[in-house]
Short mmCIF file of C-alpha atoms and ligand atoms in Angstrom, two decimals:
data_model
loop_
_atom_site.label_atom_id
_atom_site.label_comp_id
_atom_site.label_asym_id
_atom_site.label_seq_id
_atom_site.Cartn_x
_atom_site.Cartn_y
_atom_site.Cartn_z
CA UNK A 139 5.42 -32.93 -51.70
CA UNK A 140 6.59 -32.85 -55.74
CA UNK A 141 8.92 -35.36 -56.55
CA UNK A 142 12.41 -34.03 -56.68
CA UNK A 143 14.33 -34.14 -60.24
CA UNK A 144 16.57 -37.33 -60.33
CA UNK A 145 19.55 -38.71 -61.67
CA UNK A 146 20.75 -42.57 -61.89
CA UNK A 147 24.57 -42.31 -62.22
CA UNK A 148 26.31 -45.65 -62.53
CA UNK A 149 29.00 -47.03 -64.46
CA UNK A 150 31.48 -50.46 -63.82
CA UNK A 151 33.75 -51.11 -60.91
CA UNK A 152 36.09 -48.74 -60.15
CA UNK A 153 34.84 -46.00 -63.11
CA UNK A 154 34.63 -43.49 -60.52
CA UNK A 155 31.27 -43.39 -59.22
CA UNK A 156 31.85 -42.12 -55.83
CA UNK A 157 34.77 -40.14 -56.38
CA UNK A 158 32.83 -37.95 -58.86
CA UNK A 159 28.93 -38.51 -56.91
CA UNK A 160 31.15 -36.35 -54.46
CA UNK A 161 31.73 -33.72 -57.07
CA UNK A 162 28.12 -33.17 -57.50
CA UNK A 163 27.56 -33.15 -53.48
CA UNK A 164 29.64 -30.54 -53.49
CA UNK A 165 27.16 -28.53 -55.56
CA UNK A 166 24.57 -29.33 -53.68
CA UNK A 167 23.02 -32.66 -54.82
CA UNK A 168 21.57 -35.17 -52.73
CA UNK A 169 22.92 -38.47 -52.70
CA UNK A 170 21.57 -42.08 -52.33
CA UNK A 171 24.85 -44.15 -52.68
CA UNK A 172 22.94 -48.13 -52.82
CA UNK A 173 26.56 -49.18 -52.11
CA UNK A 174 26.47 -47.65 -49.02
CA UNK A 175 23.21 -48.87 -47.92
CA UNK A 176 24.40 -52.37 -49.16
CA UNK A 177 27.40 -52.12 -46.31
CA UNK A 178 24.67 -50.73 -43.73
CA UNK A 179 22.58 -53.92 -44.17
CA UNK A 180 25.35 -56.16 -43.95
CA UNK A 181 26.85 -54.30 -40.90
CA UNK A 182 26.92 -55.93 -37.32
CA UNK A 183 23.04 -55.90 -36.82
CA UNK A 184 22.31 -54.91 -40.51
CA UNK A 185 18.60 -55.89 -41.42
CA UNK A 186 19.86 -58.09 -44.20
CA UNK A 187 22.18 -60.52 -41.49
CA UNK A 188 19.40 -62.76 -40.57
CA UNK A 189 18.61 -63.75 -44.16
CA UNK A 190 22.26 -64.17 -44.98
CA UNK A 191 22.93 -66.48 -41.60
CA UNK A 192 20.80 -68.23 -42.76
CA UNK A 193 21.28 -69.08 -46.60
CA UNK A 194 24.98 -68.83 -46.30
CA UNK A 195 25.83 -70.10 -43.01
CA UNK A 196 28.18 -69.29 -40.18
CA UNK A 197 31.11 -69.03 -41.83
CA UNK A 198 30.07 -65.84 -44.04
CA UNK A 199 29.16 -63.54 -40.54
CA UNK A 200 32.41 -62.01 -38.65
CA UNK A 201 32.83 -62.50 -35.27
CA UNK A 202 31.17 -58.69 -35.07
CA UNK A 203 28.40 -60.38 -36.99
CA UNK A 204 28.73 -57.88 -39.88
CA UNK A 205 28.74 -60.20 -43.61
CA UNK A 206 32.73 -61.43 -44.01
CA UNK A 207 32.56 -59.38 -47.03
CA UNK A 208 35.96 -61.19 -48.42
CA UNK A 209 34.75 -64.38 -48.17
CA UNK A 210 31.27 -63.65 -49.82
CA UNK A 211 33.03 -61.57 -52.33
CA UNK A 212 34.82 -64.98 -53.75
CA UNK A 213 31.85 -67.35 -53.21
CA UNK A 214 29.81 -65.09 -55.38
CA UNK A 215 31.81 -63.81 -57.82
CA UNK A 216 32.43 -67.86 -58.93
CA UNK A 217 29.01 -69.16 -58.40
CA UNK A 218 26.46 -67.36 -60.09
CA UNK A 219 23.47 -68.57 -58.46
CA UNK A 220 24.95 -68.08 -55.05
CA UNK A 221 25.19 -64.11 -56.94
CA UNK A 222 21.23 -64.64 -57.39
CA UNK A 223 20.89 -65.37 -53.72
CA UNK A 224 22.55 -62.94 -52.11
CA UNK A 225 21.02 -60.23 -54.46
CA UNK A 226 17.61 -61.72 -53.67
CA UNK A 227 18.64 -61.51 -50.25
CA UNK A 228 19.88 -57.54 -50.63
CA UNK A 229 17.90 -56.14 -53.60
CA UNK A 230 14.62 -55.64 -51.82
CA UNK A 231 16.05 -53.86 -48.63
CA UNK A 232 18.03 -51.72 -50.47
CA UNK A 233 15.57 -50.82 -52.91
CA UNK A 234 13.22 -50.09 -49.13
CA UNK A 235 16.31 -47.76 -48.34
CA UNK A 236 16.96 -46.16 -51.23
CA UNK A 237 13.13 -45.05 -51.20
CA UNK A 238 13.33 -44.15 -47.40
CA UNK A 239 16.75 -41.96 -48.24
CA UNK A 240 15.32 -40.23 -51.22
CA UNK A 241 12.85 -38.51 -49.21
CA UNK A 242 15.09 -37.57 -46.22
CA UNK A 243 18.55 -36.51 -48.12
CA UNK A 244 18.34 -33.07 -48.55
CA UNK A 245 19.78 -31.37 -51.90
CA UNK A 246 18.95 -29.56 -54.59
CA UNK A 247 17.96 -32.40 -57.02
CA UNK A 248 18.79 -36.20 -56.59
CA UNK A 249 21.53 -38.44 -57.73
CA UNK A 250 20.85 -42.47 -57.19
CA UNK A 251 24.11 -43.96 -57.57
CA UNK A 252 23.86 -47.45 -58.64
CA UNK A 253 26.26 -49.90 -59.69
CA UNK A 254 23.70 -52.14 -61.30
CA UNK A 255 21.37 -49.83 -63.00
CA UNK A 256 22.04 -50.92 -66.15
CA UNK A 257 21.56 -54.40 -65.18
CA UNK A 258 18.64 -54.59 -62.94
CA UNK A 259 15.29 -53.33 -65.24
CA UNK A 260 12.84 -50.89 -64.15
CA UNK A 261 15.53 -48.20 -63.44
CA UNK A 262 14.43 -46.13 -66.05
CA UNK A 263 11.41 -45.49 -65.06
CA UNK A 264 12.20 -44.37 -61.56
CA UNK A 265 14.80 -41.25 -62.80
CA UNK A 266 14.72 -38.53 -64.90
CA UNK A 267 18.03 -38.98 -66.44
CA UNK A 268 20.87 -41.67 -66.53
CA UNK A 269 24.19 -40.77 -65.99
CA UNK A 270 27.18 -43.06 -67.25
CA UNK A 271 30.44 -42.89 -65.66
CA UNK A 272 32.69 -44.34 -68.36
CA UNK A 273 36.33 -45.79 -68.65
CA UNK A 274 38.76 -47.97 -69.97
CA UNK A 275 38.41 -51.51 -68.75
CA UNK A 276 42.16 -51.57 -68.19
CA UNK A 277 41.87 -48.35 -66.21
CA UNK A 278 38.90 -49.78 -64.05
CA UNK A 279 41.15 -53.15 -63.42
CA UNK A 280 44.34 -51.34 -62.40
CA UNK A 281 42.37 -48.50 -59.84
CA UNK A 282 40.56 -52.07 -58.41
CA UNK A 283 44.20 -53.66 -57.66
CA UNK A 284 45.73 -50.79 -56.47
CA UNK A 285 42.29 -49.51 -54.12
CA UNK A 286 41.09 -53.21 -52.84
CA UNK A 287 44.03 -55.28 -53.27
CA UNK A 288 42.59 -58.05 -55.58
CA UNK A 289 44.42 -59.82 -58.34
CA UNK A 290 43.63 -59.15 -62.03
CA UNK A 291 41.51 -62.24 -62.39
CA UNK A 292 38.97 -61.36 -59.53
CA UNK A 293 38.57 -57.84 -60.84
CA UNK A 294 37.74 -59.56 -64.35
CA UNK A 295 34.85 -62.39 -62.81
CA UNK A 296 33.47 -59.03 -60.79
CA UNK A 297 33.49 -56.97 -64.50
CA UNK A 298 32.03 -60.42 -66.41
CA UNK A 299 29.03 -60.02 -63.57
CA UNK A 300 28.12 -56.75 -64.69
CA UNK A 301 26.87 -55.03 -68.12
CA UNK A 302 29.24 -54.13 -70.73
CA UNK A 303 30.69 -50.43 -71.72
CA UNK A 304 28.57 -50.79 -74.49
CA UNK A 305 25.30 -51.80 -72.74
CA UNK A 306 25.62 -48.89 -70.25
CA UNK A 307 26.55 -46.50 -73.61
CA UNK A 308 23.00 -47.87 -75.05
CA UNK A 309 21.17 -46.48 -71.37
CA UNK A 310 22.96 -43.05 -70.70
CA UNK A 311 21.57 -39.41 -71.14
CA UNK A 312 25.12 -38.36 -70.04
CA UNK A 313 28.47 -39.93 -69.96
CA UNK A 314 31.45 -38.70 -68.36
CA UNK A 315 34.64 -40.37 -69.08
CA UNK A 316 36.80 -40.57 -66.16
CA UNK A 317 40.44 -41.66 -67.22
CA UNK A 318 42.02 -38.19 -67.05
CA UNK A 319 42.71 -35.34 -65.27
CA UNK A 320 40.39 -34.77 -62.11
CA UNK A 321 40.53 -30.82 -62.78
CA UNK A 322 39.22 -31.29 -66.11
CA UNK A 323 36.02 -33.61 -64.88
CA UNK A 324 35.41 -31.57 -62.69
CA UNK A 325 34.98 -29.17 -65.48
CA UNK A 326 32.44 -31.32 -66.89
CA UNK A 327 30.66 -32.12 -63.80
CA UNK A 328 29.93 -28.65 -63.32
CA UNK A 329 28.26 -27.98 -66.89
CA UNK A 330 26.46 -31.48 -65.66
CA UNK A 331 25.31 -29.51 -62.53
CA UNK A 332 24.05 -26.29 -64.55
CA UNK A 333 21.84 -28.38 -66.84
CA UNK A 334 20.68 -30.30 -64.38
CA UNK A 335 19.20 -27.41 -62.22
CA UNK A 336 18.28 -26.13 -65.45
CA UNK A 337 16.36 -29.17 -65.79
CA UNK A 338 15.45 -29.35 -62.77
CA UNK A 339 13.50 -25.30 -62.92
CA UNK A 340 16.15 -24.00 -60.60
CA UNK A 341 17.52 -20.96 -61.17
CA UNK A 342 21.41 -21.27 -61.04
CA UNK A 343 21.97 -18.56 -58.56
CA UNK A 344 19.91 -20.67 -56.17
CA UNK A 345 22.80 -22.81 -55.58
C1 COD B 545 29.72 -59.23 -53.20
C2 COD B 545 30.04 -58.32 -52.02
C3 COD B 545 29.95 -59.10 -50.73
C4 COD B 545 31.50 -57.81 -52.18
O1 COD B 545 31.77 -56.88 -51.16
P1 COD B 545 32.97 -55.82 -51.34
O2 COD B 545 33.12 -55.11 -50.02
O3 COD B 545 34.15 -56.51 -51.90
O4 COD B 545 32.50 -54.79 -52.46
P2 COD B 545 31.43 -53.58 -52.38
O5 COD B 545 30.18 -54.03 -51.70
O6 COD B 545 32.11 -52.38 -51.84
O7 COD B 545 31.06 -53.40 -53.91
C5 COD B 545 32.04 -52.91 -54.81
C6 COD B 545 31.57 -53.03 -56.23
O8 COD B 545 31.40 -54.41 -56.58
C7 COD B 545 30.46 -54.49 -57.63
N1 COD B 545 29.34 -55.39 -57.20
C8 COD B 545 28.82 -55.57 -55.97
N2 COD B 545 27.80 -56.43 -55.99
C9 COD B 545 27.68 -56.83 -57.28
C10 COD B 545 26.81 -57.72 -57.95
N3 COD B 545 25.84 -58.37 -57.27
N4 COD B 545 26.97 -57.89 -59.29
C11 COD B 545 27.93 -57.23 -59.98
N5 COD B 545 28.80 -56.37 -59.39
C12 COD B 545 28.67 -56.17 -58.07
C13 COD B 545 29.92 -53.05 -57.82
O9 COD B 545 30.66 -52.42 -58.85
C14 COD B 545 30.23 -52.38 -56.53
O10 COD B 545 30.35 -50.98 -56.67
C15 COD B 545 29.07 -57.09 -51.97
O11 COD B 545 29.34 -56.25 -53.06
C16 COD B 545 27.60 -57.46 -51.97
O12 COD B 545 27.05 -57.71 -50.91
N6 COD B 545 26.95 -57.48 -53.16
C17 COD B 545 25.53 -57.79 -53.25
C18 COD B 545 24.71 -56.53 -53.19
C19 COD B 545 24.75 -55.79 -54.49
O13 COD B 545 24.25 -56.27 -55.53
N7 COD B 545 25.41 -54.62 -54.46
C20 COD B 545 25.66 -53.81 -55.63
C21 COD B 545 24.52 -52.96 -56.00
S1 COD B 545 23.83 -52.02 -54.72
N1 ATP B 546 40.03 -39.52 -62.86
C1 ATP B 546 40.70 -40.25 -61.96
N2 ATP B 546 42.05 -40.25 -61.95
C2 ATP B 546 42.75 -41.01 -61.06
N3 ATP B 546 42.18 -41.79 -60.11
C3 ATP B 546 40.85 -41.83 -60.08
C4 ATP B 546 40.03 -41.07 -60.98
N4 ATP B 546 38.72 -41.31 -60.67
C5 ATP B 546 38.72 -42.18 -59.65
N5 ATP B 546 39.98 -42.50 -59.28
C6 ATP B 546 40.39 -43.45 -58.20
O1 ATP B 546 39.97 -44.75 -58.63
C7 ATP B 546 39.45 -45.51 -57.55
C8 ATP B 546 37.98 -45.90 -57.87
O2 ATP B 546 37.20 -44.71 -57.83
P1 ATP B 546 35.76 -44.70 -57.13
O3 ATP B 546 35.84 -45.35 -55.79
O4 ATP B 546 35.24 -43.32 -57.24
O5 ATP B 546 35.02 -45.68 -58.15
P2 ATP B 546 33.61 -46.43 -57.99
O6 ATP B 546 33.06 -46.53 -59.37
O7 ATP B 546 32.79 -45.75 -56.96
O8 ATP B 546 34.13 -47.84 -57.46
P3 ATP B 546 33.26 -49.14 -56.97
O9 ATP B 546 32.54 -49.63 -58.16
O10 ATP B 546 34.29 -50.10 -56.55
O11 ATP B 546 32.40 -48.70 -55.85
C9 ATP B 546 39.59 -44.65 -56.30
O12 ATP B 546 40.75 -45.04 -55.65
C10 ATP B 546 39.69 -43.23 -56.87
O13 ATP B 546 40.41 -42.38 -56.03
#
């Protein structure tokens, strides 16, 4: 089987990842959200909960035994190397999944979205094209309050874990900048779409 044309699309917390990964699905594009697989692994019986039990301790698993994702969200987002561990934990099985989903998910090219694609190295090699979902920092913190609940400060030592606006700028193929109106994104998402079947050797009417 020939590899399918791919995609990375990330961008910071709360840019708009999913909301606009969705926009693509709904031209046909396969996606492999590693967020999602992230909250599968760490769901009662994920694969990942034996690991975690064990490094972190009762008192990170639910009664469900799903990862108490509150907790672990401010143990790691104030101790950096417990960040390491818990990636070192993750990282491998999602990167397993992610492999496993990109050959199952059916669509007419593939989009990887990835959070930490500009952070974590070899990326680049796996896709044909980086997309960079881009916004104002002060935009990102507000949608992250209002969506999850979190104070300013938390939302700030999850963005000071993860690359700049420039470093992702320095990566991307693409950017979209997502701090308007939806209607006009979508706009741009779906000259994204044409060049990437064009890319891609599909015809556009194929779609
Ligand atoms: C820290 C955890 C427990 C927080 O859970 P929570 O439900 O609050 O957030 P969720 O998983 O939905 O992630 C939301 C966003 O947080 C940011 N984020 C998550 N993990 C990390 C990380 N290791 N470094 C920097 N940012 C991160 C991303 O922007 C992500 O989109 C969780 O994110 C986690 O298990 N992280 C480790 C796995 C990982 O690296 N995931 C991100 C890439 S797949
Ligand atoms: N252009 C926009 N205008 C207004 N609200 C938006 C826009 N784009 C996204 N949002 C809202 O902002 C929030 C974050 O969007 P989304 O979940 O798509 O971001 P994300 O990058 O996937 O987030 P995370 O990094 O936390 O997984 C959501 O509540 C979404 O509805």
């Amino acid at each position: 089987m020939s590899r399918r044309f791919s995609i990375g699309l990330t961008g910071g917390i709360g840019s708009g990842k999913t909301t606009i990964a969705n926009m693509f699905a709904g031209y046909g594009a396969a996606i492999v959200d590693t967020d999602l697989i992230a909250h599968e692994l760490t769901c009662p019986q994920g694969l990942a909960m034996p690991a975690i039990l064990s490094r972190f301790g009762a008192q990170f698993i639910n009664p469900d035994g799903a990862m108490n994702r509150q907790r672990m969200r401010e143990h790691v987002f104030s101790n950096p190397d417990a960040r390491h561990q818990l990636e070192q934990i993750l990282h491998p099985l999602i990167r397993q999944q992610t492999e496993q989903a990109a050959q199952t998910t059916p669509g007419l090219y593939l989009i990887f979205v990835v959070p930490l694609l500009t952070e974590s190295g070899n990326w680049r090699q796996r896709v044909d094209r980086i997309l960079v979902i881009d916004c104002d920092e002060q935009t990102q913190i507000q949608r992250v309050i209002q969506r999850n609940h979190l104070s300013q400060q938390q939302v700030i030592a999850i963005m000071h874990a993860q690359a700049t606006r420039q470093q992702r700028a320095e990566v991307a193929d693409d950017i979209i900048f997502n701090d308007g109106d939806l209607h006009l994104i979508r706009q741009h998402v779906f000259e994204l779409h044409r060049k990437y079947l064009q890319l891609a050797g599909i015809p556009p009417d194929q779609n």
